[in-house]
GROMACS .gro file of C-alpha atoms in nm:
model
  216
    1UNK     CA    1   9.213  -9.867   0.873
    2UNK     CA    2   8.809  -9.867   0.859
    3UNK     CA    3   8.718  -9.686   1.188
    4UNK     CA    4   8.479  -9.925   1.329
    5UNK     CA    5   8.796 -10.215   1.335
    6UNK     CA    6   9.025  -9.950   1.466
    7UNK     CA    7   8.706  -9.910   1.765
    8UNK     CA    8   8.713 -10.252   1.795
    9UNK     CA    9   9.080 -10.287   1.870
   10UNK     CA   10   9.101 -10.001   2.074
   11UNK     CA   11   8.818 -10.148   2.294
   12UNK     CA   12   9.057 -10.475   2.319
   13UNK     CA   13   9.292 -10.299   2.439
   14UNK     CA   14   9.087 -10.070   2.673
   15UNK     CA   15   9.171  -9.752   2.523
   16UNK     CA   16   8.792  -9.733   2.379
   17UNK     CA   17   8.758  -9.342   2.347
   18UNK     CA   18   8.465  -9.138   2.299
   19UNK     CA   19   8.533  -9.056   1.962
   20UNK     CA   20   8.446  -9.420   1.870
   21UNK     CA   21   8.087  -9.400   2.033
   22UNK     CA   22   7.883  -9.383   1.700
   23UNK     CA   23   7.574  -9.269   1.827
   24UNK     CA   24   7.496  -8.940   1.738
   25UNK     CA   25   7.457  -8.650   1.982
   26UNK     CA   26   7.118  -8.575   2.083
   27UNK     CA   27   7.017  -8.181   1.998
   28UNK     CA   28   6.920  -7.978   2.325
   29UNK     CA   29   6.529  -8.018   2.288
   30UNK     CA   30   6.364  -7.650   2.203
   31UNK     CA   31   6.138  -7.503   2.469
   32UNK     CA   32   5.787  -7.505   2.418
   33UNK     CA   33   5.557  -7.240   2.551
   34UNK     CA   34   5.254  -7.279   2.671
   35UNK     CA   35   4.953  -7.117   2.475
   36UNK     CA   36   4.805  -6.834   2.520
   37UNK     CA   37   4.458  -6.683   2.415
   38UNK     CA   38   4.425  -6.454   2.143
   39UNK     CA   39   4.443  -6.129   2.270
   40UNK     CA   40   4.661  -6.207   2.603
   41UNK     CA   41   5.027  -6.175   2.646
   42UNK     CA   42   5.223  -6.460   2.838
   43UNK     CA   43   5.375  -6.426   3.215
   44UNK     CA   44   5.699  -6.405   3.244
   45UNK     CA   45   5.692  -6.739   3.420
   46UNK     CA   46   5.630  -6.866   3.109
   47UNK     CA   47   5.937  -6.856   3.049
   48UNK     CA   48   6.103  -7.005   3.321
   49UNK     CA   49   6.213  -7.321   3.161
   50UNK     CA   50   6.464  -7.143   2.879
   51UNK     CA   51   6.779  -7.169   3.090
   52UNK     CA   52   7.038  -6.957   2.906
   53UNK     CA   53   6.984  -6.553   3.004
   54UNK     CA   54   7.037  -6.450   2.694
   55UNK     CA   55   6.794  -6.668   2.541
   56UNK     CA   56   6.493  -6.610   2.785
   57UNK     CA   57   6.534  -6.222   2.748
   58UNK     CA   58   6.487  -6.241   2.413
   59UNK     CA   59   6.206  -6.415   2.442
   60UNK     CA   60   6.058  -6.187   2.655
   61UNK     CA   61   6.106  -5.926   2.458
   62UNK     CA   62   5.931  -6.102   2.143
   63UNK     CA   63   5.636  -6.135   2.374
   64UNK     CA   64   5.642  -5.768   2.517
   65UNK     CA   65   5.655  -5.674   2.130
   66UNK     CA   66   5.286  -5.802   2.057
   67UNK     CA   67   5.220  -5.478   2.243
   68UNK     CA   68   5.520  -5.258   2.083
   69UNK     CA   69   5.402  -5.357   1.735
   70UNK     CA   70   5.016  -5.300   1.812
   71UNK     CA   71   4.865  -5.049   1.623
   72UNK     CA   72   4.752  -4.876   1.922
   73UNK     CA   73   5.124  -4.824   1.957
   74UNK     CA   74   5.293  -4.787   1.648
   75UNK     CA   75   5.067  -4.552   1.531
   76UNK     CA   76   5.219  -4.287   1.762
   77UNK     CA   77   5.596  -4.377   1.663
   78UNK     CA   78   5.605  -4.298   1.321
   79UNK     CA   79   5.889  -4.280   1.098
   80UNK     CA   80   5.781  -3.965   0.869
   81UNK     CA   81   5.635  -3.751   1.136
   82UNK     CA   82   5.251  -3.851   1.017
   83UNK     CA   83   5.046  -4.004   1.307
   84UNK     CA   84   4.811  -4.298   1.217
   85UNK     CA   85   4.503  -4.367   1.322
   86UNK     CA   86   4.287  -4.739   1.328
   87UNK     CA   87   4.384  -5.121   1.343
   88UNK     CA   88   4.468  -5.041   0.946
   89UNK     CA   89   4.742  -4.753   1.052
   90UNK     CA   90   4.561  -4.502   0.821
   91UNK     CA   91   4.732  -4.135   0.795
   92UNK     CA   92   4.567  -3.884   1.023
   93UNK     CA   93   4.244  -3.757   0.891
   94UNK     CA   94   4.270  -3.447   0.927
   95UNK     CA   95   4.649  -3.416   0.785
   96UNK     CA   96   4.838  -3.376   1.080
   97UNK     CA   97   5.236  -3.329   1.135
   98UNK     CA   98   5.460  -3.407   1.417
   99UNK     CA   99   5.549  -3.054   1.476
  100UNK     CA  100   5.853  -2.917   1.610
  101UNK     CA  101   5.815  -3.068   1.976
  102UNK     CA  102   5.603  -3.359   1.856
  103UNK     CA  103   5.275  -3.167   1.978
  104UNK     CA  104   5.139  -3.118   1.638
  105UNK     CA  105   5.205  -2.763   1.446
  106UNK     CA  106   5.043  -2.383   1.551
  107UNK     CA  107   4.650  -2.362   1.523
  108UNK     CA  108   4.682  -2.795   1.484
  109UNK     CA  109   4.821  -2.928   1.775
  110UNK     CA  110   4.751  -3.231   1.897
  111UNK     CA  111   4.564  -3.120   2.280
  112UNK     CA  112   4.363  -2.942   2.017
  113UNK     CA  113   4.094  -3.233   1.945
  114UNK     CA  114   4.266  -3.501   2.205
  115UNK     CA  115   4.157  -3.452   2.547
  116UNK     CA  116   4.271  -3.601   2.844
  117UNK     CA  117   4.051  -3.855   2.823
  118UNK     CA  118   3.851  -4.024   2.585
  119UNK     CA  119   3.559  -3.814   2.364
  120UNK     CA  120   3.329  -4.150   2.296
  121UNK     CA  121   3.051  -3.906   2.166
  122UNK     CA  122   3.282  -3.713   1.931
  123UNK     CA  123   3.489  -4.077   1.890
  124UNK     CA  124   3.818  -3.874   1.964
  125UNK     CA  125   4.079  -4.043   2.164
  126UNK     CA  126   4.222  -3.902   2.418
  127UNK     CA  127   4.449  -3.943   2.724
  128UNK     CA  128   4.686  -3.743   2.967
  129UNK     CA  129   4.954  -3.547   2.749
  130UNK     CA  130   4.869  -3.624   2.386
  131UNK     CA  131   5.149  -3.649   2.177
  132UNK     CA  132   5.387  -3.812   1.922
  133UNK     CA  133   5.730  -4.020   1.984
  134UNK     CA  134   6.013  -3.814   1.945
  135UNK     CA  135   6.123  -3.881   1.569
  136UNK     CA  136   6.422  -4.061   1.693
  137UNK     CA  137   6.185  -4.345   1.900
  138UNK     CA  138   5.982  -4.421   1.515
  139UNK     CA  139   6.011  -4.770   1.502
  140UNK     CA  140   5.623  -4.818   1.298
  141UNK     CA  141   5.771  -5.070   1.020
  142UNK     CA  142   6.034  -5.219   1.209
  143UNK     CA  143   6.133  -5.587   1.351
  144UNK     CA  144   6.137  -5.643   1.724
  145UNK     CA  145   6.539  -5.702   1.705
  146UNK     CA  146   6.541  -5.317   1.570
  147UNK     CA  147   6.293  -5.181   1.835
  148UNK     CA  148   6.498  -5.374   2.123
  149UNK     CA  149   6.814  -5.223   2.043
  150UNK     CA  150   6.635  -4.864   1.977
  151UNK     CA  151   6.432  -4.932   2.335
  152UNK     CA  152   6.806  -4.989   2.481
  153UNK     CA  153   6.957  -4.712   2.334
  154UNK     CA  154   6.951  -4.368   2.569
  155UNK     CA  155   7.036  -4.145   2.182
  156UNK     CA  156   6.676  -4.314   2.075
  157UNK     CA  157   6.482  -4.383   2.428
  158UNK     CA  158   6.468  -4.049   2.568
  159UNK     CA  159   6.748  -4.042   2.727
  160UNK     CA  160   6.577  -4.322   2.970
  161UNK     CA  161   6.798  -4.595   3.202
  162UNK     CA  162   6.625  -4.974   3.154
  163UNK     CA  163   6.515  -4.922   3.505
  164UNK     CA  164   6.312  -4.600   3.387
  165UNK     CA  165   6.196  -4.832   3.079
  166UNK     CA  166   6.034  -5.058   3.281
  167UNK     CA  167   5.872  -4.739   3.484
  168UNK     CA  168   5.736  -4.652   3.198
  169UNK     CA  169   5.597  -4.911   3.084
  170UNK     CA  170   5.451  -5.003   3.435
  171UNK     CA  171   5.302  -4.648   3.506
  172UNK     CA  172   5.294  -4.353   3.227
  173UNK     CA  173   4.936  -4.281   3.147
  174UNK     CA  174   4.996  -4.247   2.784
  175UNK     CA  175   5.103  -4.541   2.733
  176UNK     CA  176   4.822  -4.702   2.952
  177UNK     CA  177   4.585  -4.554   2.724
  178UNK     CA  178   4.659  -4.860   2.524
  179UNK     CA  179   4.445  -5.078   2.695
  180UNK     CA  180   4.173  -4.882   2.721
  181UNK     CA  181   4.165  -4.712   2.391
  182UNK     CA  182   3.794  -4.588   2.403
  183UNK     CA  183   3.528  -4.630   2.083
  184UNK     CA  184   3.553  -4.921   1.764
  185UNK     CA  185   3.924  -4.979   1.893
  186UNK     CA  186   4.092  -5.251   1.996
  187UNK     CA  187   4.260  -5.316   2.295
  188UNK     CA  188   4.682  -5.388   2.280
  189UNK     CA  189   4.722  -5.769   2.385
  190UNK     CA  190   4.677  -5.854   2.752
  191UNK     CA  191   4.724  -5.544   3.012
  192UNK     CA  192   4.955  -5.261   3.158
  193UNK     CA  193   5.075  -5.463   3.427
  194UNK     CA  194   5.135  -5.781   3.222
  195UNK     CA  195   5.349  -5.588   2.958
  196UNK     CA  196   5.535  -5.422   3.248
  197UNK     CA  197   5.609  -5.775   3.383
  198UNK     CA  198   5.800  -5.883   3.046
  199UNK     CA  199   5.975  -5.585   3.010
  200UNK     CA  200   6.121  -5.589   3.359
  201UNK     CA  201   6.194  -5.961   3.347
  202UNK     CA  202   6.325  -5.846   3.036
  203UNK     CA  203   6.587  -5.629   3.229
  204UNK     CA  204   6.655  -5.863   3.531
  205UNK     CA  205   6.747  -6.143   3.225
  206UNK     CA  206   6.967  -5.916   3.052
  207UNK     CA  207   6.817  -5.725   2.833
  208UNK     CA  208   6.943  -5.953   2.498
  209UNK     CA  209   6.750  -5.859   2.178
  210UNK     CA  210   6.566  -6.123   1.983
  211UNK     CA  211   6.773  -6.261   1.581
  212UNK     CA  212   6.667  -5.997   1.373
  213UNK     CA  213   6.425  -6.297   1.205
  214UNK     CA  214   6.198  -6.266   1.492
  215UNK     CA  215   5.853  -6.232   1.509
  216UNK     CA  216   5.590  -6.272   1.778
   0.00000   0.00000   0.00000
């Protein structure tokens, strides 16, 4: 029996079921964020609108990673123990190596040439306690899915809670360095306090990662 005369006599007899409704099912409409200026990072109010936890986290996340995958970030996590240096991500000039505590090696260390604060005359860069990521927090070539689940993991974070995550990212000097990086550099996206906001809304929503297809 065709299915629209089987409808039809089920509706006679007032047995009409859903399954007979041929209209199709409208798709859950995507949430669109508003803009935001080159160089700025969105509130986390932004994101208000995406209901599902999961969802919203890892949208904050992708956010909070235009300042995780900013060279004036990245260039201090990298994979092969070589710091990099510029918006290109150059190798150190001069050759420098992570060293055994991620201070740089004897008669090279890192407190060496950075100071606690920037040298603008010399063009050095400098800010409270100079030093690399431990090798196991590299994530300079990776997606924001593989940071997220690095960030979350206490064997690659430093052996930090999320609450200490987001105290980090609200407070530690070196990392506000970032956004104030000192002679021909620019700036990581928006400020300290904004990317402290999306991490910790990050948290409160769950802490979800983003599809490992991701990108900013």
């Amino acid at each position: 029996m065709q299915p629209l005369l089987l409808c039809s006599l089920l509706a006679g007899a007032g047995l009409l079921a859903a399954a007979c409704d041929s209209r199709p099912a409208e798709a859950p409409r995507p949430v669109v964020l508003p803009p935001v200026a080159p160089g700025e990072l969105r509130s986390p109010e932004a994101f208000a609108a995406i209901r599902d936890d999961d969802a919203r986290a890892a949208s904050l996340f992708l956010e909070a990673s235009k300042v995780l995958l900013h060279p004036r970030c990245v260039n201090c996590h990298p994979h092969d123990g070589v710091p990099r240096q510029g918006d290109a991500g150059e190798r150190h000039s001069p050759p420098a190596e992570r060293g055994p505590n991620d201070r740089g090696v004897a008669a090279m260390e890192c407190t060496s040439c950075h100071q606690a604060q920037n040298l603008e005359l010399a063009r050095v860069p400098g800010a409270p306690g100079w030093h690399l990521a431990p090798a196991e927090m590299a994530w300079l070539g990776r997606s924001p899915a593989a940071i997220c689940a690095q960030i979350k993991d206490p064997a690659r974070n430093g052996k930090k809670t999320l609450a200490q995550i987001v105290e980090h990212s609200n407070r530690d000097e070196l990392v506000a360095w970032g956004w104030a990086p000192g002679h021909g550099r620019t700036k990581a996206p928006g400020s300290q306090a904004a990317f402290g906001a999306l991490v910790d809304a990050w948290v409160k929503a769950g802490a979800a990662c983003p599809p490992e297809e991701s990108r900013p």
